[in-house]
Structures are given as structure tokens and as C-alpha cells.
mmCIF file of C-alpha atoms in Angstrom:
data_model
loop_
_atom_site.group_PDB
_atom_site.id
_atom_site.type_symbol
_atom_site.label_atom_id
_atom_site.label_comp_id
_atom_site.label_asym_id
_atom_site.label_seq_id
_atom_site.Cartn_x
_atom_site.Cartn_y
_atom_site.Cartn_z
ATOM 1 C CA MET A 6 -0.014 -0.033 0.007
ATOM 2 C CA ASN A 7 1.287 3.412 -0.866
ATOM 3 C CA THR A 8 1.446 5.098 2.551
ATOM 4 C CA SER A 9 2.552 8.576 1.366
ATOM 5 C CA GLY A 10 0.086 11.305 1.914
ATOM 6 C CA PRO A 11 -0.084 15.049 1.377
ATOM 7 C CA VAL A 12 2.526 16.984 3.253
ATOM 8 C CA ASP A 13 1.100 18.105 6.753
ATOM 9 C CA ARG A 14 -2.011 16.109 6.013
ATOM 10 C CA GLY A 15 -0.622 12.805 7.289
ATOM 11 C CA LEU A 16 -0.070 11.399 10.759
ATOM 12 C CA ARG A 17 0.240 13.746 13.703
ATOM 13 C CA LEU A 18 1.543 12.051 16.840
ATOM 14 C CA SER A 19 1.719 14.187 20.041
ATOM 15 C CA PRO A 20 3.522 13.633 23.296
ATOM 16 C CA PHE A 21 1.515 12.845 26.425
ATOM 17 C CA ARG A 22 2.094 12.217 30.100
ATOM 18 C CA GLY A 23 1.851 8.372 30.220
ATOM 19 C CA LEU A 24 0.370 6.604 33.235
ATOM 20 C CA ARG A 25 2.699 3.766 34.189
ATOM 21 C CA TYR A 26 2.827 1.206 37.036
ATOM 22 C CA VAL A 27 5.296 2.029 39.822
ATOM 23 C CA PRO A 28 7.540 -1.106 39.878
ATOM 24 C CA GLU A 29 8.104 -0.959 43.585
ATOM 25 C CA ARG A 30 4.329 -1.204 44.288
ATOM 26 C CA VAL A 31 3.567 -4.331 42.215
ATOM 27 C CA GLY A 32 4.902 -7.934 42.201
ATOM 28 C CA SER A 33 6.509 -7.388 38.684
ATOM 29 C CA LEU A 34 5.716 -5.438 35.600
ATOM 30 C CA ALA A 35 5.138 -8.637 33.696
ATOM 31 C CA ALA A 36 2.533 -9.760 36.295
ATOM 32 C CA VAL A 37 0.365 -6.668 35.705
ATOM 33 C CA THR A 38 0.305 -6.762 31.943
ATOM 34 C CA SER A 39 -2.245 -8.427 29.767
ATOM 35 C CA PRO A 40 -2.925 -9.066 26.089
ATOM 36 C CA PRO A 41 -5.515 -6.733 24.455
ATOM 37 C CA TYR A 42 -8.941 -7.058 25.930
ATOM 38 C CA ASP A 43 -10.361 -8.982 22.975
ATOM 39 C CA VAL A 44 -7.517 -11.505 22.974
ATOM 40 C CA VAL A 45 -8.018 -12.586 26.571
ATOM 41 C CA VAL A 46 -9.681 -16.005 26.507
ATOM 42 C CA ARG A 47 -12.459 -15.881 29.035
ATOM 43 C CA PRO A 48 -13.049 -17.190 31.656
ATOM 44 C CA ASP A 49 -9.782 -19.178 32.010
ATOM 45 C CA GLY A 50 -7.495 -16.503 30.712
ATOM 46 C CA LEU A 51 -9.288 -13.728 32.743
ATOM 47 C CA HIS A 52 -8.918 -15.739 35.958
ATOM 48 C CA HIS A 53 -5.243 -16.423 35.274
ATOM 49 C CA LEU A 54 -4.497 -12.746 34.749
ATOM 50 C CA GLU A 55 -6.491 -11.714 37.840
ATOM 51 C CA SER A 56 -4.534 -14.121 39.989
ATOM 52 C CA ALA A 57 -1.149 -13.179 38.531
ATOM 53 C CA ASP A 58 -1.197 -9.805 40.610
ATOM 54 C CA PRO A 59 -3.926 -8.001 42.420
ATOM 55 C CA HIS A 60 -3.170 -4.941 40.269
ATOM 56 C CA ASN A 61 -3.266 -6.648 36.848
ATOM 57 C CA ILE A 62 -4.507 -4.286 34.148
ATOM 58 C CA VAL A 63 -7.245 -6.806 33.249
ATOM 59 C CA ARG A 64 -9.149 -5.457 36.274
ATOM 60 C CA LEU A 65 -9.436 -2.196 34.270
ATOM 61 C CA ILE A 66 -9.959 -3.417 30.691
ATOM 62 C CA LEU A 67 -12.263 -6.267 31.572
ATOM 63 C CA PRO A 68 -13.804 -5.478 34.913
ATOM 64 C CA GLN A 69 -16.244 -8.030 36.378
ATOM 65 C CA ALA A 70 -19.642 -7.025 37.752
ATOM 66 C CA ASP A 71 -23.327 -7.918 37.221
ATOM 67 C CA THR A 72 -24.137 -5.015 34.792
ATOM 68 C CA ALA A 73 -22.274 -3.056 32.189
ATOM 69 C CA ARG A 74 -22.775 0.075 34.166
ATOM 70 C CA ASP A 75 -21.336 -1.493 37.325
ATOM 71 C CA ARG A 76 -18.336 -2.831 35.391
ATOM 72 C CA HIS A 77 -17.436 0.566 34.015
ATOM 73 C CA ARG A 78 -17.888 2.295 37.404
ATOM 74 C CA GLN A 79 -15.726 -0.412 38.992
ATOM 75 C CA ALA A 80 -12.920 0.098 36.574
ATOM 76 C CA ALA A 81 -13.008 3.844 37.154
ATOM 77 C CA ALA A 82 -12.961 3.368 40.897
ATOM 78 C CA THR A 83 -10.124 0.887 40.704
ATOM 79 C CA LEU A 84 -8.090 3.217 38.535
ATOM 80 C CA ASP A 85 -8.704 6.152 40.912
ATOM 81 C CA ARG A 86 -7.705 3.995 43.875
ATOM 82 C CA TRP A 87 -4.496 2.767 42.284
ATOM 83 C CA LEU A 88 -3.539 6.427 41.414
ATOM 84 C CA ALA A 89 -4.307 7.458 44.994
ATOM 85 C CA GLU A 90 -2.271 4.549 46.411
ATOM 86 C CA GLY A 91 0.714 5.245 44.097
ATOM 87 C CA VAL A 92 0.417 1.924 42.255
ATOM 88 C CA ILE A 93 0.145 3.902 39.005
ATOM 89 C CA ALA A 94 1.673 7.282 38.570
ATOM 90 C CA PRO A 95 1.879 9.773 35.552
ATOM 91 C CA ASP A 96 5.224 10.607 34.046
ATOM 92 C CA PRO A 97 6.353 14.097 34.957
ATOM 93 C CA ASP A 98 6.357 15.511 31.439
ATOM 94 C CA PRO A 99 4.664 14.892 28.098
ATOM 95 C CA VAL A 100 6.837 12.588 25.954
ATOM 96 C CA LEU A 101 6.690 10.220 23.002
ATOM 97 C CA TYR A 102 7.579 6.649 23.796
ATOM 98 C CA VAL A 103 9.726 4.165 21.845
ATOM 99 C CA TYR A 104 8.483 0.641 22.441
ATOM 100 C CA GLU A 105 10.359 -2.510 21.547
ATOM 101 C CA GLN A 106 9.073 -6.137 21.609
ATOM 102 C CA ARG A 107 11.540 -8.909 20.999
ATOM 103 C CA ASN A 108 11.745 -12.690 21.271
ATOM 104 C CA ASP A 109 14.084 -15.235 19.640
ATOM 105 C CA GLU A 110 12.459 -14.739 16.265
ATOM 106 C CA ILE A 111 10.790 -11.319 16.161
ATOM 107 C CA LEU A 112 12.020 -7.725 16.712
ATOM 108 C CA GLN A 113 9.398 -4.993 16.573
ATOM 109 C CA ARG A 114 9.899 -1.367 17.408
ATOM 110 C CA GLY A 115 7.554 1.587 17.181
ATOM 111 C CA LEU A 116 6.332 4.863 18.645
ATOM 112 C CA ILE A 117 3.565 5.352 21.201
ATOM 113 C CA GLY A 118 1.831 8.682 21.322
ATOM 114 C CA ALA A 119 -1.512 10.433 21.119
ATOM 115 C CA LEU A 120 -2.503 10.422 17.451
ATOM 116 C CA ALA A 121 -4.743 13.072 16.048
ATOM 117 C CA LEU A 122 -8.122 11.454 15.075
ATOM 118 C CA SER A 123 -9.402 11.549 11.484
ATOM 119 C CA PRO A 124 -12.269 9.834 9.739
ATOM 120 C CA ALA A 125 -11.566 7.192 7.084
ATOM 121 C CA SER A 126 -12.744 9.540 4.390
ATOM 122 C CA GLU A 127 -9.597 11.700 4.926
ATOM 123 C CA GLY A 128 -7.416 8.735 4.031
ATOM 124 C CA ILE A 129 -4.981 9.278 6.892
ATOM 125 C CA VAL A 130 -5.892 6.328 9.099
ATOM 126 C CA LEU A 131 -7.332 3.453 7.098
ATOM 127 C CA PRO A 132 -9.584 0.731 8.632
ATOM 128 C CA HIS A 133 -9.742 -2.632 6.940
ATOM 129 C CA GLU A 134 -12.428 -4.364 9.021
ATOM 130 C CA ASP A 135 -16.132 -3.749 10.023
ATOM 131 C CA VAL A 136 -16.900 -3.322 13.685
ATOM 132 C CA MET A 137 -19.651 -4.500 15.979
ATOM 133 C CA GLU A 138 -21.657 -1.593 17.348
ATOM 134 C CA ASP A 139 -22.317 -3.328 20.703
ATOM 135 C CA VAL A 140 -18.523 -3.648 21.318
ATOM 136 C CA VAL A 141 -17.964 -0.006 20.329
ATOM 137 C CA ALA A 142 -20.744 1.061 22.751
ATOM 138 C CA ASP A 143 -19.201 -0.902 25.585
ATOM 139 C CA ARG A 144 -15.641 0.398 24.943
ATOM 140 C CA ALA A 145 -17.034 3.942 24.663
ATOM 141 C CA GLU A 146 -18.658 3.769 28.083
ATOM 142 C CA LEU A 147 -15.543 2.249 29.583
ATOM 143 C CA MET A 148 -13.407 5.108 28.175
ATOM 144 C CA ARG A 149 -15.986 7.736 29.074
ATOM 145 C CA THR A 150 -16.330 6.511 32.693
ATOM 146 C CA THR A 151 -12.599 6.099 33.363
ATOM 147 C CA GLY A 152 -11.473 9.061 31.400
ATOM 148 C CA ALA A 153 -8.605 7.130 30.040
ATOM 149 C CA HIS A 154 -7.187 5.252 27.082
ATOM 150 C CA LEU A 155 -6.029 1.999 28.833
ATOM 151 C CA GLU A 156 -4.367 0.202 25.775
ATOM 152 C CA PRO A 157 -2.790 1.422 22.568
ATOM 153 C CA LEU A 158 -4.060 0.487 19.182
ATOM 154 C CA LEU A 159 -1.601 -1.072 16.768
ATOM 155 C CA LEU A 160 -1.243 0.968 13.544
ATOM 156 C CA THR A 161 1.239 0.426 10.745
ATOM 157 C CA TYR A 162 2.840 2.734 8.157
ATOM 158 C CA ARG A 163 5.445 2.090 5.463
ATOM 159 C CA GLY A 164 8.560 4.252 5.827
ATOM 160 C CA GLU A 165 11.618 4.416 3.661
ATOM 161 C CA THR A 166 13.989 1.544 3.257
ATOM 162 C CA GLY A 167 17.798 1.967 3.418
ATOM 163 C CA GLU A 168 19.685 4.076 5.916
ATOM 164 C CA PRO A 169 17.385 5.029 8.869
ATOM 165 C CA ALA A 170 16.068 8.556 8.663
ATOM 166 C CA GLY A 171 13.282 10.590 10.319
ATOM 167 C CA ALA A 172 11.340 8.590 12.847
ATOM 168 C CA ALA A 173 13.374 5.419 12.128
ATOM 169 C CA ALA A 174 16.609 7.263 12.977
ATOM 170 C CA VAL A 175 15.246 8.555 16.210
ATOM 171 C CA ILE A 176 14.101 5.006 17.217
ATOM 172 C CA GLU A 177 17.499 3.572 16.365
ATOM 173 C CA ARG A 178 19.352 6.179 18.469
ATOM 174 C CA THR A 179 16.806 5.902 21.331
ATOM 175 C CA VAL A 180 17.223 2.141 21.840
ATOM 176 C CA LEU A 181 20.899 2.583 22.643
ATOM 177 C CA ARG A 182 19.995 4.476 25.757
ATOM 178 C CA GLU A 183 18.822 3.225 29.242
ATOM 179 C CA PRO A 184 15.133 2.280 29.038
ATOM 180 C CA LEU A 185 12.370 3.490 31.377
ATOM 181 C CA LEU A 186 11.450 -0.100 31.876
ATOM 182 C CA ALA A 187 12.226 -3.630 30.858
ATOM 183 C CA THR A 188 10.271 -6.794 31.437
ATOM 184 C CA THR A 189 9.705 -10.316 30.021
ATOM 185 C CA THR A 190 6.109 -11.591 29.792
ATOM 186 C CA GLU A 191 5.192 -15.163 30.167
ATOM 187 C CA ASP A 192 4.797 -15.620 26.351
ATOM 188 C CA GLY A 193 8.574 -15.086 26.052
ATOM 189 C CA PHE A 194 8.490 -11.494 24.633
ATOM 190 C CA ARG A 195 10.932 -9.056 26.100
ATOM 191 C CA HIS A 196 9.543 -5.504 26.294
ATOM 192 C CA ARG A 197 11.441 -2.194 26.671
ATOM 193 C CA LEU A 198 10.101 1.379 26.762
ATOM 194 C CA TRP A 199 12.024 4.703 26.372
ATOM 195 C CA ALA A 200 10.975 8.351 26.467
ATOM 196 C CA VAL A 201 11.771 10.739 23.620
ATOM 197 C CA THR A 202 12.136 14.075 25.186
ATOM 198 C CA ASP A 203 14.469 16.074 22.884
ATOM 199 C CA PRO A 204 12.482 18.657 20.919
ATOM 200 C CA ALA A 205 14.654 18.249 17.857
ATOM 201 C CA GLU A 206 14.051 14.554 17.756
ATOM 202 C CA ARG A 207 10.336 14.973 18.243
ATOM 203 C CA SER A 208 10.277 17.545 15.389
ATOM 204 C CA GLY A 209 12.053 15.034 13.139
ATOM 205 C CA ILE A 210 9.422 12.406 13.948
ATOM 206 C CA ALA A 211 6.626 14.895 13.229
ATOM 207 C CA THR A 212 8.063 15.981 9.901
ATOM 208 C CA ASP A 213 8.410 12.358 8.851
ATOM 209 C CA LEU A 214 5.041 11.069 9.973
ATOM 210 C CA ALA A 215 3.298 14.028 8.248
ATOM 211 C CA ARG A 216 4.162 12.368 4.951
ATOM 212 C CA HIS A 217 2.465 9.005 5.769
ATOM 213 C CA GLN A 218 -0.894 7.359 6.234
ATOM 214 C CA ALA A 219 -1.530 4.391 8.513
ATOM 215 C CA LEU A 220 -3.370 1.091 8.395
ATOM 216 C CA ILE A 221 -5.166 -0.049 11.505
ATOM 217 C CA ALA A 222 -3.632 -3.428 12.134
ATOM 218 C CA ASP A 223 -5.295 -4.162 15.504
ATOM 219 C CA GLY A 224 -7.889 -2.073 17.346
ATOM 220 C CA HIS A 225 -10.718 -1.283 14.941
ATOM 221 C CA HIS A 226 -13.252 -1.171 17.710
ATOM 222 C CA ARG A 227 -11.157 1.107 19.854
ATOM 223 C CA TRP A 228 -10.484 3.438 16.903
ATOM 224 C CA ALA A 229 -14.245 3.620 16.236
ATOM 225 C CA THR A 230 -14.714 4.253 19.983
ATOM 226 C CA TYR A 231 -12.208 7.151 19.729
ATOM 227 C CA LEU A 232 -14.094 8.686 16.819
ATOM 228 C CA ARG A 233 -17.556 8.203 18.576
ATOM 229 C CA LEU A 234 -16.251 9.955 21.776
ATOM 230 C CA GLN A 235 -14.756 12.811 19.728
ATOM 231 C CA ARG A 236 -18.085 13.443 18.019
ATOM 232 C CA GLU A 237 -19.742 13.869 21.432
ATOM 233 C CA GLN A 238 -17.476 16.795 22.377
ATOM 234 C CA THR A 239 -18.439 20.491 21.757
ATOM 235 C CA ALA A 240 -14.974 21.945 21.845
ATOM 236 C CA PRO A 241 -11.380 20.791 20.890
ATOM 237 C CA GLY A 242 -9.695 18.879 23.663
ATOM 238 C CA PRO A 243 -7.978 15.655 24.619
ATOM 239 C CA TRP A 244 -10.690 13.483 23.003
ATOM 240 C CA ASP A 245 -9.316 14.691 19.638
ATOM 241 C CA HIS A 246 -6.445 12.272 20.101
ATOM 242 C CA GLY A 247 -6.165 8.542 20.680
ATOM 243 C CA LEU A 248 -3.411 6.313 22.169
ATOM 244 C CA VAL A 249 -1.659 4.324 19.488
ATOM 245 C CA LEU A 250 1.477 2.323 18.736
ATOM 246 C CA LEU A 251 2.856 3.201 15.205
ATOM 247 C CA VAL A 252 5.094 0.603 13.556
ATOM 248 C CA ASP A 253 6.972 1.086 10.384
ATOM 249 C CA THR A 254 6.524 -2.250 8.546
ATOM 250 C CA ALA A 255 9.277 -1.484 6.031
ATOM 251 C CA ARG A 256 11.588 -2.152 8.933
ATOM 252 C CA HIS A 257 9.437 -4.312 11.180
ATOM 253 C CA PRO A 258 6.955 -6.443 9.094
ATOM 254 C CA LEU A 259 4.039 -7.737 11.096
ATOM 255 C CA GLN A 260 2.733 -11.184 11.242
ATOM 256 C CA VAL A 261 -0.814 -11.834 10.143
ATOM 257 C CA ARG A 262 -2.785 -14.568 11.769
ATOM 258 C CA ALA A 263 -6.485 -15.703 11.516
ATOM 259 C CA ILE A 264 -9.239 -15.176 14.053
ATOM 260 C CA HIS A 265 -11.371 -18.286 14.575
ATOM 261 C CA ARG A 266 -15.171 -18.645 15.298
ATOM 262 C CA LEU A 267 -16.801 -20.513 18.072
ATOM 263 C CA LEU A 268 -20.405 -21.272 17.086
ATOM 264 C CA ARG A 269 -22.269 -21.727 20.372
ATOM 265 C CA GLY A 270 -25.336 -24.009 20.227
ATOM 266 C CA LEU A 271 -24.259 -25.573 16.979
ATOM 267 C CA PRO A 272 -22.940 -29.193 17.351
ATOM 268 C CA VAL A 273 -20.491 -30.305 14.724
ATOM 269 C CA SER A 274 -22.789 -33.048 13.502
ATOM 270 C CA ARG A 275 -25.536 -30.587 12.707
ATOM 271 C CA ALA A 276 -23.057 -28.216 11.120
ATOM 272 C CA LEU A 277 -21.728 -30.936 8.800
ATOM 273 C CA LYS A 278 -25.181 -32.266 7.883
ATOM 274 C CA ALA A 279 -26.264 -28.833 6.686
ATOM 275 C CA LEU A 280 -23.223 -28.637 4.333
ATOM 276 C CA THR A 281 -24.308 -31.633 2.267
ATOM 277 C CA GLY A 282 -24.223 -30.793 -1.402
ATOM 278 C CA LEU A 283 -22.901 -27.314 -0.748
ATOM 279 C CA PHE A 284 -19.315 -27.965 0.194
ATOM 280 C CA ARG A 285 -16.833 -30.822 -0.027
ATOM 281 C CA VAL A 286 -16.407 -32.215 3.467
ATOM 282 C CA ARG A 287 -13.577 -34.608 4.412
ATOM 283 C CA PRO A 288 -12.229 -35.827 7.761
ATOM 284 C CA VAL A 289 -8.569 -35.064 8.303
ATOM 285 C CA GLU A 290 -6.177 -36.623 10.761
ATOM 286 C CA GLY A 291 -4.876 -34.832 13.922
ATOM 287 C CA PRO A 292 -3.209 -33.639 15.909
ATOM 288 C CA LEU A 293 -4.084 -30.053 15.519
ATOM 289 C CA PRO A 294 -0.889 -28.820 13.778
ATOM 290 C CA ARG A 295 -1.275 -31.573 11.250
ATOM 291 C CA ALA A 296 -4.867 -30.645 10.579
ATOM 292 C CA LEU A 297 -3.974 -27.066 10.157
ATOM 293 C CA ASP A 298 -1.370 -28.009 7.585
ATOM 294 C CA ALA A 299 -4.205 -29.749 5.678
ATOM 295 C CA LEU A 300 -6.220 -26.540 5.914
ATOM 296 C CA ALA A 301 -3.304 -24.469 4.552
ATOM 297 C CA GLY A 302 -2.921 -26.838 1.579
ATOM 298 C CA ALA A 303 -6.704 -26.522 0.748
ATOM 299 C CA ALA A 304 -6.749 -22.761 1.271
ATOM 300 C CA ALA A 305 -4.069 -22.411 -1.377
ATOM 301 C CA ALA A 306 -6.581 -23.527 -3.988
ATOM 302 C CA GLY A 307 -9.715 -21.659 -2.738
ATOM 303 C CA ASN A 308 -12.058 -21.127 0.221
ATOM 304 C CA ALA A 309 -11.350 -23.601 2.999
ATOM 305 C CA PHE A 310 -12.311 -24.060 6.671
ATOM 306 C CA LEU A 311 -11.488 -26.571 9.388
ATOM 307 C CA LEU A 312 -14.382 -27.631 11.717
ATOM 308 C CA ALA A 313 -13.655 -29.135 15.159
ATOM 309 C CA GLY A 314 -15.497 -29.746 18.384
ATOM 310 C CA ASP A 315 -16.420 -33.448 18.248
ATOM 311 C CA GLY A 316 -12.946 -34.851 18.901
ATOM 312 C CA GLY A 317 -11.993 -34.860 15.235
ATOM 313 C CA PHE A 318 -11.209 -32.444 12.440
ATOM 314 C CA HIS A 319 -13.339 -31.879 9.183
ATOM 315 C CA LEU A 320 -11.923 -30.046 6.210
ATOM 316 C CA VAL A 321 -14.610 -28.040 4.417
ATOM 317 C CA ASP A 322 -13.780 -26.608 0.958
ATOM 318 C CA ARG A 323 -14.888 -26.305 -2.669
ATOM 319 C CA PRO A 324 -18.070 -24.292 -2.106
ATOM 320 C CA ASP A 325 -20.988 -24.654 -4.617
ATOM 321 C CA PRO A 326 -20.680 -21.813 -7.108
ATOM 322 C CA ALA A 327 -24.500 -21.416 -7.078
ATOM 323 C CA LEU A 328 -24.407 -20.881 -3.312
ATOM 324 C CA LEU A 329 -21.775 -18.196 -3.732
ATOM 325 C CA ALA A 330 -23.591 -16.527 -6.534
ATOM 326 C CA ARG A 331 -26.782 -16.383 -4.440
ATOM 327 C CA THR A 332 -25.207 -15.162 -1.211
ATOM 328 C CA ILE A 333 -22.179 -13.039 -1.982
ATOM 329 C CA ARG A 334 -22.595 -9.344 -2.751
ATOM 330 C CA THR A 335 -21.674 -8.331 -6.270
ATOM 331 C CA ASP A 336 -20.885 -4.676 -5.562
ATOM 332 C CA ARG A 337 -17.421 -5.430 -4.074
ATOM 333 C CA PRO A 338 -14.126 -6.164 -5.565
ATOM 334 C CA ASP A 339 -13.262 -9.755 -6.396
ATOM 335 C CA ALA A 340 -10.559 -9.785 -3.670
ATOM 336 C CA TRP A 341 -13.372 -9.073 -1.092
ATOM 337 C CA ARG A 342 -15.872 -11.625 -2.633
ATOM 338 C CA THR A 343 -13.465 -14.511 -2.385
ATOM 339 C CA LEU A 344 -12.260 -13.878 1.151
ATOM 340 C CA ASP A 345 -12.807 -16.820 3.474
ATOM 341 C CA ALA A 346 -14.394 -14.507 5.989
ATOM 342 C CA THR A 347 -16.849 -13.231 3.336
ATOM 343 C CA VAL A 348 -17.763 -16.772 2.396
ATOM 344 C CA LEU A 349 -18.110 -17.847 5.978
ATOM 345 C CA HIS A 350 -20.336 -14.953 7.022
ATOM 346 C CA SER A 351 -22.421 -14.453 3.876
ATOM 347 C CA ALA A 352 -22.818 -18.079 2.809
ATOM 348 C CA LEU A 353 -22.336 -20.268 5.931
ATOM 349 C CA LEU A 354 -23.394 -18.229 8.879
ATOM 350 C CA ASP A 355 -26.186 -16.145 7.270
ATOM 351 C CA ASP A 356 -27.589 -18.666 4.752
ATOM 352 C CA VAL A 357 -26.630 -22.223 5.551
ATOM 353 C CA TRP A 358 -26.440 -22.291 9.337
ATOM 354 C CA ARG A 359 -28.520 -19.094 9.942
ATOM 355 C CA ILE A 360 -26.570 -18.008 13.029
ATOM 356 C CA PRO A 361 -26.964 -14.372 14.172
ATOM 357 C CA ASP A 362 -23.743 -12.446 14.446
ATOM 358 C CA ALA A 363 -24.182 -11.700 18.157
ATOM 359 C CA PRO A 364 -21.881 -12.545 21.155
ATOM 360 C CA GLU A 365 -24.326 -15.093 22.541
ATOM 361 C CA HIS A 366 -24.086 -17.067 19.237
ATOM 362 C CA ILE A 367 -20.550 -16.536 17.982
ATOM 363 C CA GLY A 368 -17.270 -16.102 19.838
ATOM 364 C CA TYR A 369 -14.124 -14.853 18.139
ATOM 365 C CA ILE A 370 -10.966 -16.561 19.424
ATOM 366 C CA HIS A 371 -7.384 -15.924 18.389
ATOM 367 C CA ASP A 372 -5.815 -19.137 19.675
ATOM 368 C CA THR A 373 -6.519 -22.324 17.697
ATOM 369 C CA ALA A 374 -6.081 -24.727 20.617
ATOM 370 C CA ALA A 375 -8.416 -22.608 22.832
ATOM 371 C CA ALA A 376 -11.100 -22.553 20.108
ATOM 372 C CA VAL A 377 -10.989 -26.362 19.746
ATOM 373 C CA GLU A 378 -11.057 -26.902 23.549
ATOM 374 C CA GLN A 379 -13.977 -24.576 24.068
ATOM 375 C CA ALA A 380 -15.891 -26.133 21.192
ATOM 376 C CA GLU A 381 -15.388 -29.654 22.587
ATOM 377 C CA ARG A 382 -16.342 -28.521 26.113
ATOM 378 C CA LEU A 383 -19.540 -26.801 24.971
ATOM 379 C CA ASP A 384 -20.611 -29.263 22.257
ATOM 380 C CA ALA A 385 -20.193 -26.454 19.847
ATOM 381 C CA THR A 386 -18.456 -25.923 16.514
ATOM 382 C CA ALA A 387 -15.128 -24.261 16.115
ATOM 383 C CA VAL A 388 -14.462 -22.909 12.623
ATOM 384 C CA LEU A 389 -10.683 -22.591 12.164
ATOM 385 C CA MET A 390 -9.564 -20.105 9.546
ATOM 386 C CA HIS A 391 -6.517 -19.664 7.352
ATOM 387 C CA PRO A 392 -4.814 -16.209 7.539
ATOM 388 C CA VAL A 393 -5.348 -13.544 4.818
ATOM 389 C CA ARG A 394 -2.205 -12.353 3.081
ATOM 390 C CA GLU A 395 -1.141 -8.854 4.223
ATOM 391 C CA GLU A 396 -1.117 -7.459 0.687
ATOM 392 C CA VAL A 397 -4.767 -8.335 0.231
ATOM 393 C CA VAL A 398 -5.624 -6.434 3.432
ATOM 394 C CA ARG A 399 -3.696 -3.336 2.282
ATOM 395 C CA ASP A 400 -5.037 -3.343 -1.194
ATOM 396 C CA LEU A 401 -8.760 -3.473 0.024
ATOM 397 C CA ALA A 402 -8.006 -0.796 2.595
ATOM 398 C CA ARG A 403 -6.583 1.438 -0.123
ATOM 399 C CA GLN A 404 -9.807 0.933 -2.053
ATOM 400 C CA GLY A 405 -11.844 1.924 0.980
ATOM 401 C CA VAL A 406 -13.370 -1.571 1.242
ATOM 402 C CA THR A 407 -13.615 -2.992 4.772
ATOM 403 C CA MET A 408 -13.366 -6.777 5.311
ATOM 404 C CA PRO A 409 -15.824 -8.766 7.548
ATOM 405 C CA ARG A 410 -15.244 -8.082 11.162
ATOM 406 C CA LYS A 411 -12.456 -10.118 12.888
ATOM 407 C CA SER A 412 -10.914 -11.197 9.603
ATOM 408 C CA THR A 413 -7.331 -10.701 10.681
ATOM 409 C CA SER A 414 -4.977 -10.720 13.689
ATOM 410 C CA PHE A 415 -1.844 -8.703 13.189
ATOM 411 C CA GLY A 416 1.015 -9.040 15.665
ATOM 412 C CA PRO A 417 2.842 -8.936 17.814
ATOM 413 C CA LYS A 418 0.378 -6.794 19.623
ATOM 414 C CA PRO A 419 1.534 -4.273 22.273
ATOM 415 C CA ALA A 420 1.236 -5.526 25.858
ATOM 416 C CA THR A 421 -1.527 -3.788 27.716
ATOM 417 C CA GLY A 422 -0.486 -2.154 30.942
ATOM 418 C CA LEU A 423 2.998 -0.723 30.181
ATOM 419 C CA VAL A 424 1.752 2.718 29.400
ATOM 420 C CA MET A 425 -1.773 4.341 29.526
ATOM 421 C CA ARG A 426 -3.149 7.760 28.809
ATOM 422 C CA SER A 427 -5.273 9.869 31.227
ATOM 423 C CA LEU A 428 -7.428 12.321 29.332
ATOM 424 C CA ALA A 429 -7.419 14.524 32.522
ATOM 425 C CA LEU A 430 -3.704 15.199 32.159
ATOM 426 C CA ASP A 431 -3.777 16.375 28.502
#
């Protein structure tokens, strides 16, 4: 995707006073972090994080109470209490942050700041997925009640290759200094965070980013939430910016994974029976990695899905052309019409299985093993997906075409809890 935009009409990333955990007041920085709210596998993952440390960030991003209103009030009260107790404290001055994630195979570096908001029509920040309004409403009420952005979105842009310049040069110099924090989370990723305080370096970042546009890699619902809350305001202010991590994929390419579906209330036997005459269905041997290899092979030739939940694996491919002609919209590009997620939602969920796209019927799970385990435990159907190629995502975003919700999972995602943004401090 061409990420160059008009000069001074591109990305505008502002410093802010980050809220950060005080290391001396918690068991460890790793113990208070969490994956993004929509990656936490509930309830097991939620309970694991809550028990890791009494101050784990999951108590803010996924508070537990009987009603939505009580959940949001609880999160706000918890945040206020932690600030009063000195568990979390604001940095003394507004800064931009350099953030690094590293394991034995991946190195990712980017900038965390408060990004000026803009609608998709301006072509500065490009979404590539649809959103669910109930999720946006929930996140909006949480942000509104806490007055905070608790986790950064992941956005990507494509800088210049070759010798580092602009933002890339600042990042490369910054990582040679002593970090503000360093920790290793249980997934094996090592995290480091630095502050960029020099006005000249921040000016260089601003000049560079003003020439680029960004793709939302992870956080479509939170970006939509930012825009909704901005529209509620009657005057300029802190709601005009949103907390983001910006990664230059020319230097740090992201991984693209699939997001799987858990179809509650639909046993595998019933799901397979409904596919008779509409798809080719074949049993494939496990274990899970072997079955996923079979899915990858079938996906290379066309639409393919792997169904699980009854103790086995079933490869579903070769959809009936008449079914696709009847169920897939014709006013979209071919790249959209042939997406697995398009076929799944338009043909299978809406037409064949007739399952409403609502949380009580469909769960969205990032981890394949977790999706299979939950399906087997609930006598449900897990639909395992093959990831979309990144160039397809970018091409559709450039055309202004959004993919079906939860079509992709870009990563690595920033750890939640390392730096937050209070709107009261901006």
C-alpha cells in the first residue's frame, strides 16, 4: 500500500504524560500486563491474569460485575484507587515513547503517542475491518467513565528503506539508551520502553510522519470508539487524540494470523449435515498442527475451513458456485468476494447455518487450541480459519473496502499495561 500522503495532512503524533505502574508497588511489571482485551480467552485467561497480581491491568480493561454500568464504574474506581495509592503514577512531562518487543524470532519497534483522530474519508488512518456496534458502545462507556485510554491500538505505516532517517533514525538512536522499563512476559516476549524528550528529535518524527498514512492493524473497535467519543465533544480537547502504537512495517513487518469462530449452540454433527451438497467435507487426521497443515494446503486452492469440536477435524472446501452466486454481494471487488471471511459470514453463517452475528451465538478466538477446547467442552463448532495475506488487506483498505469483522489478527500486539493515557492530564 502506498502510505505517502499530502505533506502536513498525514499522521500527527503528540507527546503525552503516560500513566505507568510504579515497579516498587507491584509484584512485577510482567505480572500486571495483559494481552489486548479482545485477545483474553475468558473465563480461564481472565482468571489467570487476575490471580497473577492484584493490580493486573485486566481489572481495568475487563472489569467483572453484574451489569455493564457497574463494570465501568468499578474500573473507574479501581483506576482512581491505584492512582491514589501510588500503584500507578503519571510521568512528569509529556513525551513520545519508543516501544520494543523482542523474542528469539521477532524484533518490533515503534512509537507510542497520542494520534490526532481523522475519519476514514480523509485517507490518513485506514480501517480494513467492519466493527460490531455493541462492542464500540461498551468500549466507549468504559473510556468515558474512566476518562482514560487503557491500551494502545496497533497501527502500521510504511517508511523508507535503506539508511534510517526521520522517525526510524530517532528510534535507532533511542534504543541505545537506558530504558524506562524492561520486562519479560510469560509468552517469552521481552519489552522495553524509552521516552523521547528532545524537541529536535520530536520535530524530526513529526516531519516524517506527516508524509504518511496508516493502516489499523489491531484495534478497529477502539478506533471507532475514539471517533464516537470525539463526536460527542463540543470543543477541541484531549478527545481529539487517541493512544496508539505506530510501527514502520518497512523495517518491522508484522505477522498476520487468523481469528477463529466458536459457534455456540451448533454441534459439529448438525453443522456438517447442513453442508451436504454445498461444500466438499472430508475428515482429516490430527493432531491439531497436522490438521492445520491440511487446511493451509486446501486454502491455497480456494475457500477452505477446518471444523472441530467433536474430537475430530473436518476439512470443508470447494463451495458450490451457485451458493456463492446467491449469497455473496456483487458490488465489491473480487478480492473481497473471495475472502474466506466473506464466504463464512455471507454463505455459511447467514444462509446455511442461519446463526446471528451476536456474542451469545458467535465467539471470536485468536488461539486455535483454545477454540477447539472450548468447542469440545460446549458441544459447539469451532471454525478454524487460514490467515489472509497482508497485501490483500492493504489493497482493500486502499480501495476503501472493509473486510468482515475479525478477519485478521496482526501481531505482535503491544502488551496492555505498560503505558496508559489519562485524558485529565492532557
